[in-house]
GROMACS .gro file of C-alpha atoms in nm:
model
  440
    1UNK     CA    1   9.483  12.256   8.704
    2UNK     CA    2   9.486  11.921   8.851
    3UNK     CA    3   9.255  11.644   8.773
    4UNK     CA    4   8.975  11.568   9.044
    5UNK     CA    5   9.044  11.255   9.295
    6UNK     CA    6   8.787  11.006   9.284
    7UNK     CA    7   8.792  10.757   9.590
    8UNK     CA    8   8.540  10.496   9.412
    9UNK     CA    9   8.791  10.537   9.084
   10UNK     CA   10   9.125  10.474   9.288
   11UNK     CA   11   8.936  10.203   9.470
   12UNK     CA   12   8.823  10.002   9.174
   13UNK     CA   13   9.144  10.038   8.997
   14UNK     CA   14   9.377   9.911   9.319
   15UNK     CA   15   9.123   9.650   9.399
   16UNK     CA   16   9.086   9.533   8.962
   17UNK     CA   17   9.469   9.501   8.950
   18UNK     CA   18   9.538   9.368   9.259
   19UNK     CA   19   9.292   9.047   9.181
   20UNK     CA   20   9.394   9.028   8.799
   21UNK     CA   21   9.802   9.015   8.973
   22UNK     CA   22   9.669   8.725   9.166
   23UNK     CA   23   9.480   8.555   8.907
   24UNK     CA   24   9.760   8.585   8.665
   25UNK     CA   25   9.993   8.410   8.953
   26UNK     CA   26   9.753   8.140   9.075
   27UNK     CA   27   9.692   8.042   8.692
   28UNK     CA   28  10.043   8.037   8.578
   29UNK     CA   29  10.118   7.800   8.894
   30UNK     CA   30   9.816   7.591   8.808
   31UNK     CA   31   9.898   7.535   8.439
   32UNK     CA   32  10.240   7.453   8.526
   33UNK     CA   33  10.160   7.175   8.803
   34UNK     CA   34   9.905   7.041   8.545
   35UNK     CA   35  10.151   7.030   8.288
   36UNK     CA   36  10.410   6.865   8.513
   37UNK     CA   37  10.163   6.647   8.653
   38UNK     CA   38  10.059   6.507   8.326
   39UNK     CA   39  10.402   6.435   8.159
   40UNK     CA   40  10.565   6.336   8.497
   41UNK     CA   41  10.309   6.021   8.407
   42UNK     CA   42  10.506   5.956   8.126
   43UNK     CA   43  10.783   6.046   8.233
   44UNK     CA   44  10.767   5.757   8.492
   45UNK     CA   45  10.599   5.536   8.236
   46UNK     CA   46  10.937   5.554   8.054
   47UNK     CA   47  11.177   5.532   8.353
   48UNK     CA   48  10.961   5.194   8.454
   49UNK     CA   49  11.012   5.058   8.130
   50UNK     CA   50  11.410   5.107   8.070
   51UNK     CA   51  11.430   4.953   8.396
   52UNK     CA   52  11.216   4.674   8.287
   53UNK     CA   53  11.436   4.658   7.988
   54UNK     CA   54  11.752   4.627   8.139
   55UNK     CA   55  11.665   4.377   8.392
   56UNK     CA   56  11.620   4.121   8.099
   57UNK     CA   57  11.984   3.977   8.004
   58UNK     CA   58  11.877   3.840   7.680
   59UNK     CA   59  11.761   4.229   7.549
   60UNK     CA   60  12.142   4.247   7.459
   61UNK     CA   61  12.192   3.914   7.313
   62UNK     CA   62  12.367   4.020   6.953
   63UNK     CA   63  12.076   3.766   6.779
   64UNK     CA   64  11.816   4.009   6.960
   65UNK     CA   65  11.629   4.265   6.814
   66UNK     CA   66  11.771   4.639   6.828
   67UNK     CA   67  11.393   4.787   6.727
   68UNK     CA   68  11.075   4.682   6.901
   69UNK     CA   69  10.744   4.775   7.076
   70UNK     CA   70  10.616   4.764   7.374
   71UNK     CA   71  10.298   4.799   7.579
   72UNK     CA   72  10.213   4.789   7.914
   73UNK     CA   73   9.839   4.779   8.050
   74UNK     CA   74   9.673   5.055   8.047
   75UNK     CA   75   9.948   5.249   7.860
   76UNK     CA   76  10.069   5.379   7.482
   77UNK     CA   77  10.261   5.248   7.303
   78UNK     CA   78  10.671   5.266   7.390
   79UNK     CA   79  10.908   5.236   7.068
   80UNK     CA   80  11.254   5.117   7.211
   81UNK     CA   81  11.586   5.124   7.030
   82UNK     CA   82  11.904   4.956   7.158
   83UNK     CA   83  12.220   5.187   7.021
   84UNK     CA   84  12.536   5.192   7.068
   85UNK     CA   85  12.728   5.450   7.302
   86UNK     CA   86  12.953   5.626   7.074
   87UNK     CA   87  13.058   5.931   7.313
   88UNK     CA   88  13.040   5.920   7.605
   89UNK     CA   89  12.832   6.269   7.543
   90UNK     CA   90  12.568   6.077   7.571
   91UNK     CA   91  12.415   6.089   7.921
   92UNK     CA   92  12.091   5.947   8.084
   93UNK     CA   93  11.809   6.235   8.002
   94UNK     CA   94  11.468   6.327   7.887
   95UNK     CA   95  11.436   6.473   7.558
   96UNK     CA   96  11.134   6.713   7.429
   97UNK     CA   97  11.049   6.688   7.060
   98UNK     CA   98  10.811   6.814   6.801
   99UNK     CA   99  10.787   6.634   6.463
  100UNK     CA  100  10.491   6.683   6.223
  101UNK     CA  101  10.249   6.811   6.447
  102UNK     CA  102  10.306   6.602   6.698
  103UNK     CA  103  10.506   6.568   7.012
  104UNK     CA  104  10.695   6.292   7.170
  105UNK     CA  105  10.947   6.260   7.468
  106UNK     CA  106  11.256   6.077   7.430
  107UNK     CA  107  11.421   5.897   7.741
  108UNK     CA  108  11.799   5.828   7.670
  109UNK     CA  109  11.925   5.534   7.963
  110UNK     CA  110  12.263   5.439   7.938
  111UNK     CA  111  12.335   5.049   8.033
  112UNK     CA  112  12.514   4.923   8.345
  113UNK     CA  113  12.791   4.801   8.067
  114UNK     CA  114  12.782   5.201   7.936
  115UNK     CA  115  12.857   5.065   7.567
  116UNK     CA  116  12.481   5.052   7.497
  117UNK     CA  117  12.221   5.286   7.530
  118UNK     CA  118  11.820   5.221   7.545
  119UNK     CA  119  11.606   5.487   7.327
  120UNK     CA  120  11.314   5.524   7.447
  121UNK     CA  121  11.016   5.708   7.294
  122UNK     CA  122  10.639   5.741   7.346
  123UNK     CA  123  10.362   5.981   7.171
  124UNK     CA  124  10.271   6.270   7.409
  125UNK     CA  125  10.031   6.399   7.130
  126UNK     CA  126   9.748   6.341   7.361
  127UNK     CA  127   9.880   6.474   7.662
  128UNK     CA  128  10.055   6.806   7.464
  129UNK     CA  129   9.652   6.868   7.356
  130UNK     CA  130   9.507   6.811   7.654
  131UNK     CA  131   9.774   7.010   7.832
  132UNK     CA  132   9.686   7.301   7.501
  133UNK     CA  133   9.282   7.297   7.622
  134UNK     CA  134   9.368   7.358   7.945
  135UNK     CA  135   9.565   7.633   7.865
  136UNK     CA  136   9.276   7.813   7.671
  137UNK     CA  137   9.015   7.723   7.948
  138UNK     CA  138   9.248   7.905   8.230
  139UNK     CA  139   9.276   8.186   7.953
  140UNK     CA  140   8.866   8.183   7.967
  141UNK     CA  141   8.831   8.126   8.300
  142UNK     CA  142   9.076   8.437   8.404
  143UNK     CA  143   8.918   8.673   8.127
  144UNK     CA  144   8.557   8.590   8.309
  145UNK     CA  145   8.710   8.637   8.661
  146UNK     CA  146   8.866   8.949   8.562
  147UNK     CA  147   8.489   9.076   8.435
  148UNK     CA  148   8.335   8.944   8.740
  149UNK     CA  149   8.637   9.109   8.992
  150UNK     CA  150   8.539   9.461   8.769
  151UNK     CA  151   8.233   9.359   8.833
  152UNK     CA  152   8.251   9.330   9.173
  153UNK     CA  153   8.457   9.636   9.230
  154UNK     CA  154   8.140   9.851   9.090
  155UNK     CA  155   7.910   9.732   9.339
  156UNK     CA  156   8.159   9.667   9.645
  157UNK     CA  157   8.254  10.039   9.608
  158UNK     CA  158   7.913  10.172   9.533
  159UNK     CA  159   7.849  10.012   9.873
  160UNK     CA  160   8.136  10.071  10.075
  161UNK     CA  161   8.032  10.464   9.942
  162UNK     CA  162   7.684  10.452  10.096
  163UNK     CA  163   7.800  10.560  10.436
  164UNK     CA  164   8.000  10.803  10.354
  165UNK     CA  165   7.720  10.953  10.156
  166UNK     CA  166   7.514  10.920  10.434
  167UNK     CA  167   7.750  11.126  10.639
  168UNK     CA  168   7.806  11.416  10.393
  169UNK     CA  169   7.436  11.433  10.349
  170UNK     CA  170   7.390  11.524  10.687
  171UNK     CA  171   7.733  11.713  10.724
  172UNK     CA  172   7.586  11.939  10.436
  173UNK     CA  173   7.266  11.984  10.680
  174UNK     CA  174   7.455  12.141  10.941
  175UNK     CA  175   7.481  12.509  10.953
  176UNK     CA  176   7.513  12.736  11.258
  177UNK     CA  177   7.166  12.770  11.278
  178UNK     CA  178   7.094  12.392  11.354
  179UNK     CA  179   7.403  12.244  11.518
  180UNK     CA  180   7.330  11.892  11.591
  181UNK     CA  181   7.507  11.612  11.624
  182UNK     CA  182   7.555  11.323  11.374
  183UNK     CA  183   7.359  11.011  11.524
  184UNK     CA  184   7.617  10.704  11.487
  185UNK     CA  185   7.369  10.432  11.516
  186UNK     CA  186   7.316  10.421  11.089
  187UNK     CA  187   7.678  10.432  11.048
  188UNK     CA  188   7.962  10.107  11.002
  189UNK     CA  189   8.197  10.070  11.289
  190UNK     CA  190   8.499  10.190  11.104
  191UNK     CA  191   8.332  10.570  11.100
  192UNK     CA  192   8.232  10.578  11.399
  193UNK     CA  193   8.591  10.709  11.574
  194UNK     CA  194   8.548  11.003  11.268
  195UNK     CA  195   8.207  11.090  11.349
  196UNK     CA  196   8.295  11.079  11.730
  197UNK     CA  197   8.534  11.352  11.637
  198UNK     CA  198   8.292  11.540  11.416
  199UNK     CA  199   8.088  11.563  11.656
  200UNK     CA  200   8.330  11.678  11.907
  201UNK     CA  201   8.408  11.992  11.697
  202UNK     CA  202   8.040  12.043  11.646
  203UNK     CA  203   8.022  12.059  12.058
  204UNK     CA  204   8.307  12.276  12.023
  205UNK     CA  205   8.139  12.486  11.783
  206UNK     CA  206   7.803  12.521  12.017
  207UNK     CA  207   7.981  12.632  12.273
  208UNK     CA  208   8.224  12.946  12.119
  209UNK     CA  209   7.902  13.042  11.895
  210UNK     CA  210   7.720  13.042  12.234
  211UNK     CA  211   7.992  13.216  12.395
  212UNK     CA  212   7.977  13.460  12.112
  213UNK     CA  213   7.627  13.540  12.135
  214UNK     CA  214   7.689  13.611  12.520
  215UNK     CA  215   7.970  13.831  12.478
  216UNK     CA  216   7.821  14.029  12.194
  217UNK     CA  217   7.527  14.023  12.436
  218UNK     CA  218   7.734  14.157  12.729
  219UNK     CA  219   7.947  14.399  12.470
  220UNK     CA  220   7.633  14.562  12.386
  221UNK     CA  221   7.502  14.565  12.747
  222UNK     CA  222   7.852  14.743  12.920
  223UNK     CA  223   7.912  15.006  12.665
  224UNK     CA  224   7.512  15.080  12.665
  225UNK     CA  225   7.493  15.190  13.012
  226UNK     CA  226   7.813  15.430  13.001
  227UNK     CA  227   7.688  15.597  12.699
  228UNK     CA  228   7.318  15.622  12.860
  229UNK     CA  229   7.541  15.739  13.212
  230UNK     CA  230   7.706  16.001  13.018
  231UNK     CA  231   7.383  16.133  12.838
  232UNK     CA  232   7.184  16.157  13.146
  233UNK     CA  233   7.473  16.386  13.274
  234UNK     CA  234   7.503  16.561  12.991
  235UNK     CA  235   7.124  16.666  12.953
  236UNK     CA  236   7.075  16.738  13.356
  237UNK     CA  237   7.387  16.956  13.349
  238UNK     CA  238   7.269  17.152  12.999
  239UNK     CA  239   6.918  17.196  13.157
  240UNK     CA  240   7.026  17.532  13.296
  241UNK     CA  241   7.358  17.788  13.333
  242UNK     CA  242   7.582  17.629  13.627
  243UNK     CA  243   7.915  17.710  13.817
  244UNK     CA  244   8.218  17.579  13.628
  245UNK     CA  245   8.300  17.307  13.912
  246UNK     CA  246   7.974  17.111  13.768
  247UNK     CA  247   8.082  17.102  13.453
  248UNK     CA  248   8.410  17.013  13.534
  249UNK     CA  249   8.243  16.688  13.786
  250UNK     CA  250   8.018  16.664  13.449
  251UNK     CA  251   8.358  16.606  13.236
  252UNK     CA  252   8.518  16.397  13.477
  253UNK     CA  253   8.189  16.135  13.549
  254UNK     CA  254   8.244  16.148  13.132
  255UNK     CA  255   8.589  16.071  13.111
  256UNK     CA  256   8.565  15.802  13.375
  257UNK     CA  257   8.225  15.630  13.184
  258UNK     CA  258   8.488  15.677  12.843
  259UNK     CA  259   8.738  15.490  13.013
  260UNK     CA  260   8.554  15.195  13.112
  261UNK     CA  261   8.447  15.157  12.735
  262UNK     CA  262   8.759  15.180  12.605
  263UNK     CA  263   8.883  14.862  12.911
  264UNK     CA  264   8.565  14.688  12.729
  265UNK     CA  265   8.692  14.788  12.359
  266UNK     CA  266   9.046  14.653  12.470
  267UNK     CA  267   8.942  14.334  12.611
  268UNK     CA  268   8.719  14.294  12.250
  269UNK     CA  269   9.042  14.324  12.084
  270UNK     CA  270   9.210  14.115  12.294
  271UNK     CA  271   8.954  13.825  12.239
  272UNK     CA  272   9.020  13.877  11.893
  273UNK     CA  273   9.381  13.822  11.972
  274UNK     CA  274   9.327  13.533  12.115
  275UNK     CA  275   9.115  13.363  11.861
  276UNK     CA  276   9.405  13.456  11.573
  277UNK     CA  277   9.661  13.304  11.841
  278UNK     CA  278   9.459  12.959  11.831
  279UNK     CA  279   9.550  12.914  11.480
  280UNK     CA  280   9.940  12.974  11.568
  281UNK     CA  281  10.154  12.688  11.457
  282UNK     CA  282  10.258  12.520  11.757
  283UNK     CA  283  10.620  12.548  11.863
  284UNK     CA  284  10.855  12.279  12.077
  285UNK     CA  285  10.919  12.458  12.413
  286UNK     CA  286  11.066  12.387  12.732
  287UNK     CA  287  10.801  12.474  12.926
  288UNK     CA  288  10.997  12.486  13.269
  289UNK     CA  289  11.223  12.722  13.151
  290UNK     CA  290  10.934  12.911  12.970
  291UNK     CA  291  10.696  12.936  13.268
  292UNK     CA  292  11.030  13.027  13.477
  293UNK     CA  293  11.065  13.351  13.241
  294UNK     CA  294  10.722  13.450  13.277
  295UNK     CA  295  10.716  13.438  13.701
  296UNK     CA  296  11.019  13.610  13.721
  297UNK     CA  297  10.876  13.899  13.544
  298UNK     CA  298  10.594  13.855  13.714
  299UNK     CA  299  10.756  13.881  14.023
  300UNK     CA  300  10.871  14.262  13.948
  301UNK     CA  301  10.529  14.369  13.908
  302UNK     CA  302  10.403  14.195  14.239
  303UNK     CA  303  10.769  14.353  14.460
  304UNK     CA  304  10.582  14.726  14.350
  305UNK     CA  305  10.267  14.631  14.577
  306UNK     CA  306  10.470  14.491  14.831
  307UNK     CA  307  10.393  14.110  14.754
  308UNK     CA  308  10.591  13.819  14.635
  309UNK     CA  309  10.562  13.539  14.393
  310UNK     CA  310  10.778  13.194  14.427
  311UNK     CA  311  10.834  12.955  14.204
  312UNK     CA  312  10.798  12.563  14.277
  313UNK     CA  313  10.915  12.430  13.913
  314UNK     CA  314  10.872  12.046  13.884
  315UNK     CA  315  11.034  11.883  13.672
  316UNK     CA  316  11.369  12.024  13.591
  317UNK     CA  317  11.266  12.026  13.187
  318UNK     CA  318  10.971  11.930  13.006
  319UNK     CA  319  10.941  11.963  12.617
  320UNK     CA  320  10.640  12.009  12.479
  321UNK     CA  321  10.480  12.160  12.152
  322UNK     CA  322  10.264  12.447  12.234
  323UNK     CA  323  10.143  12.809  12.168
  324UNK     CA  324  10.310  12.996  12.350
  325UNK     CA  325  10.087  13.279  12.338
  326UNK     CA  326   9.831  13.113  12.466
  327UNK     CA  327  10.018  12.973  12.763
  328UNK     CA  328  10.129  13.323  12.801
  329UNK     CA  329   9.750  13.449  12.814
  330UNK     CA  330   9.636  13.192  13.108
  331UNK     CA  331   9.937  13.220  13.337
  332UNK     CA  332   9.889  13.611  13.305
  333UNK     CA  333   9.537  13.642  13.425
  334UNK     CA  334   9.613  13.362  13.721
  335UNK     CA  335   9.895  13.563  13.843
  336UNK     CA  336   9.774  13.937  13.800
  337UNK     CA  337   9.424  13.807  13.975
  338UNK     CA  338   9.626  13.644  14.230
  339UNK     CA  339   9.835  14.007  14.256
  340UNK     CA  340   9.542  14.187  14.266
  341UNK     CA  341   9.325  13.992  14.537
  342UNK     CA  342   9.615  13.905  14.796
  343UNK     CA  343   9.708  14.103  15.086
  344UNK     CA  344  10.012  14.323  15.138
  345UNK     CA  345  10.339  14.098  15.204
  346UNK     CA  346  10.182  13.773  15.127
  347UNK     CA  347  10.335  13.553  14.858
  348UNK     CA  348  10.189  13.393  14.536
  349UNK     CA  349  10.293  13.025  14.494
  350UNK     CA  350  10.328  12.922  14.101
  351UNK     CA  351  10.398  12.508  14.125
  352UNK     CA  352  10.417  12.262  13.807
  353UNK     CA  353  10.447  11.896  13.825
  354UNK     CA  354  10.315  11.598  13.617
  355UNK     CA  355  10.084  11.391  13.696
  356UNK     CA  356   9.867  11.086  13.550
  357UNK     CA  357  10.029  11.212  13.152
  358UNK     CA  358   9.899  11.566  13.249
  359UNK     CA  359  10.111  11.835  13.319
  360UNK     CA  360   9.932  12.069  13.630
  361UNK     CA  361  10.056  12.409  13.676
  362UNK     CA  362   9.900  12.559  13.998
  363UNK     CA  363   9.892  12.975  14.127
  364UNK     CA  364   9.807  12.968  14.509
  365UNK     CA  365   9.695  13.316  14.672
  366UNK     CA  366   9.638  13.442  15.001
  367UNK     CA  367   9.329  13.616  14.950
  368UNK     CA  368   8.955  13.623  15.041
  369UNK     CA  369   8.899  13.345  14.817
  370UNK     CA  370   8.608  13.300  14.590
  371UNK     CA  371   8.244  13.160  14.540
  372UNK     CA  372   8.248  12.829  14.419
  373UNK     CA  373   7.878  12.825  14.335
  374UNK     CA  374   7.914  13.091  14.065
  375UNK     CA  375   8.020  13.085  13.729
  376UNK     CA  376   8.360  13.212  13.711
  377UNK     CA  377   8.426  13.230  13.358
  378UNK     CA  378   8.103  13.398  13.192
  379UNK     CA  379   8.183  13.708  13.057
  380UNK     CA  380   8.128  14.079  13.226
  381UNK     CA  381   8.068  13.879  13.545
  382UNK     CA  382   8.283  14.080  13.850
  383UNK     CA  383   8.313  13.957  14.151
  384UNK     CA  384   8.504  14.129  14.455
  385UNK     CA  385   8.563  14.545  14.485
  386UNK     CA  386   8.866  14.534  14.211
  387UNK     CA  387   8.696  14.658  13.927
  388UNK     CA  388   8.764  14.532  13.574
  389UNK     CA  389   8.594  14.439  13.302
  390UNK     CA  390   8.485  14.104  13.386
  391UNK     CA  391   8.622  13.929  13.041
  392UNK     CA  392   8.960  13.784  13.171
  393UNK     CA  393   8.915  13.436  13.331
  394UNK     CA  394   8.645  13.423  13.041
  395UNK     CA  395   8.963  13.466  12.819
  396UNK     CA  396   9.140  13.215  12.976
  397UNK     CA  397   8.949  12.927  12.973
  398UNK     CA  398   8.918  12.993  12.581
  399UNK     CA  399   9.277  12.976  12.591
  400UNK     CA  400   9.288  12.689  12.808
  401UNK     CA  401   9.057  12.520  12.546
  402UNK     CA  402   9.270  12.601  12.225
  403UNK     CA  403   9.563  12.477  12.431
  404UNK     CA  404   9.379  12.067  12.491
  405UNK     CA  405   9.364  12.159  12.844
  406UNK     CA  406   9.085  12.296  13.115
  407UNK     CA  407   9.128  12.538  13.409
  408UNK     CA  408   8.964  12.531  13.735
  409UNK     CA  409   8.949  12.789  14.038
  410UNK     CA  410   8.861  12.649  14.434
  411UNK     CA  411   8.945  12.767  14.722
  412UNK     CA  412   9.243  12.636  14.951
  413UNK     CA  413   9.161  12.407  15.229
  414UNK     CA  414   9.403  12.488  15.435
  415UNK     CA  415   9.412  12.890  15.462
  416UNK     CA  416   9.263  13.143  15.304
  417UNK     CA  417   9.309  13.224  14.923
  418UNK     CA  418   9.244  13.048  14.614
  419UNK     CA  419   9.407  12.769  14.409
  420UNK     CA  420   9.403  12.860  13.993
  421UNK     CA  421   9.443  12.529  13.815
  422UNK     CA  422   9.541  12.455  13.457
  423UNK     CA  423   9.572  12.089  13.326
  424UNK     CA  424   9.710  12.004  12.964
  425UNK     CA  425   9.789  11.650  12.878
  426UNK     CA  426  10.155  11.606  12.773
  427UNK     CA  427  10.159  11.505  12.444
  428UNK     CA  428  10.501  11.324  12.296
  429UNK     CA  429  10.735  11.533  12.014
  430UNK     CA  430  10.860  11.364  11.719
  431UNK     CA  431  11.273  11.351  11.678
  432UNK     CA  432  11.315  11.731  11.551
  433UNK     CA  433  11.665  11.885  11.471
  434UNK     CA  434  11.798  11.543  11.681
  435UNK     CA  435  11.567  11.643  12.001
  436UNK     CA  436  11.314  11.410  12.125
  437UNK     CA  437  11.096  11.476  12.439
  438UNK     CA  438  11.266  11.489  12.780
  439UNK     CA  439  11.180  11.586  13.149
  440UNK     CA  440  11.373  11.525  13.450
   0.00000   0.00000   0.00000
């Protein structure tokens, strides 16, 4: 079993070694400047002096001393030594020594005449202790800036936690009994593009349970009146001996009522189709080609009533990730309707083309049209003399939905009929299998 994830824990962790990194870099660079800093003093005390030496002819007069002192203002003592050069190993350097617990640093200058050398050495005791302390106060100073930066991380995450507390708090209060949505005014600025899209599924999630209640609603409603249809029949027919051509109108006004359940059971089942098909992974596609299929087979159906349907396919390709089932689903009730409510020899238009990132697909009919002031796409509601169940533009704009897109029906301005309108928004693929989105 895995360990639990704790954001708070990873936080203080990345954020504690992180600073202690950056601590340990920023002290190591600051000891070593101090350091250099202090014995680069020296370090030009000495290269003053062996050029103060030299400039003195008499320093290498043979009566002349080859051991002495010296001491400038303000600075140690110097001990000097005049030697003689003999290899000419011996080159002009700084040399580093520790002797009896304490340090010195040695500057060896060779002579312009390069058969002398000057030795020149001063007591860096003081500046190898003072250089020591510092050392142990960065050591002190990092070990309380570490406790503080631990510190820090407690109550910076503790804080940086309290909105998302906030918002799981009142996540946990939502059920589908109270569906509200998640005010954004108590929450940071960096939440509020998640809670925007919380509370975007929570509108989502109003509307299909509303939709749900309405269509169990109208499920209950359509098979109720059959079945009360049927008994009525039933019990005026039984109420005394008839001629066998009632019964047989009895069984028929039964077997018609039994059908129009059953169109209402299948369009249930096909809503619960639907629904699994919004949880299909979503597939590249060339949609062109795809909705290209779909008309020509289409077109079959609408030749056997004596009607046409042409395609106006724009542009040549289009790739796009999609359910196909879905698209299937939409196209199918905009055509069949547009079948079903055009006259003999007319000719259903399907056209595509892309427009403002959206890509617009479009089935024009030559029928009676429809009334824009009702509401299309509530369930069980029929309009015209074709019969049917009244579920399948309701259908469609659930598909429409699951698909990022919206459908719309008007009627034509410039003849009779009605224009069926679905718009998705085209939405880039990532290189797949060395194909990348294309459309021409």
């Amino acid at each position: 079993m895995l360990p639990e994830k704790s954001l708070r824990t990873r936080f203080i962790l990345q954020l504690a070694s992180a600073s202690m990194v950056l601590i340990a870099i920023v002290s190591v660079m600051l000891y070593y400047y101090i350091r250099v800093t202090i014995l680069e003093s020296v370090v030009l005390e000495l290269t003053y002096e062996a050029k103060a030496i030299i400039s003195q002819p008499h320093v290498f007069n043979p009566h002349f001393k080859t051991e002495f002192s010296i001491q400038l203002p303000n600075a140690s003592v110097t001990d000097v030594k005049i030697l003689p050069r003999a290899t000419h190993d011996i080159k002009s350097r700084f040399v580093y020594e520790d002797k009896d617990n304490r340090t010195y640093i040695h500057l060896h200058y060779i002579t312009a005449t390069e058969e002398n050398y000057l030795r020149l050495s001063k007591d860096t005791t003081l500046q190898s202790n003072i250089i020591r302390q510092i050392l142990i106060d960065i050591i002190i100073v990092n070990a309380v800036s570490i406790a503080l930066v631990l510190f820090y991380a407690l109550f910076l995450s503790r804080m940086l936690l309290v909105p998302i507390k906030i918002l799981t708090k009142k996540l946990g209060k939502i059920d589908e009994s109270f569906l509200k949505e998640i005010d954004t005014n108590s929450l940071p600025i960096e939440f509020k593009p998640l809670v925007r899209g919380i509370n975007g599924l929570i509108n989502r999630i109003q509307t299909f349970v509303s939709y749900q209640k309405e269509l169990f609603v109208g499920v209950a409603h359509e098979l109720k009146t059959p079945l009360a249809v049927m008994k009525a029949k039933n019990e005026v027919t039984l109420l005394k001996q008839r001629e066998s051509e009632r019964y047989i109108e009895a069984l028929k006004t039964n077997n018609d009522s039994i059908n129009q359940m059953n169109a209402i059971i299948g369009s249930v089942l096909e809503i619960g189709r639907q629904e699994g098909a919004q949880f299909e992974e979503p597939v590249p596609t060339d949609i062109i080609s795809f909705i290209q299929k779909l008309g020509n087979n289409f077109a079959i159906l609408a030749r056997v009533e004596n009607k046409d349907v042409s395609l106006e396919l724009k542009p040549k390709n289009l790739n796009m990730n999609l359910q196909q089932s879905l698209l299937t689903h939409v196209l199918q009730n905009f055509i069949q309707n547009a079948i079903k409510f055009s006259p003999q020899n007319s000719t259903i238009i399907v056209k595509t083309r892309i427009e403002n990132r959206n890509f617009i697909i479009e089935v024009i009919d030559s029928g009676i049209g429809i009334d824009e002031s009702k509401d299309l796409f509530a369930p069980f509601k029929r309009y015209g003399d074709k019969g049917g169940t009244g579920l399948g533009l309701f259908l469609a704009k659930g598909a429409a939905q699951a698909l990022g897109g919206k459908i719309s029906i008007k009627n034509r301005t410039d003849s009779n009929g009605a224009i069926a309108t679905l718009v998705m928004p085209i939405k880039k693929l990532g290189k797949k299998n060395g194909k990348t989105n294309s459309s021409n």
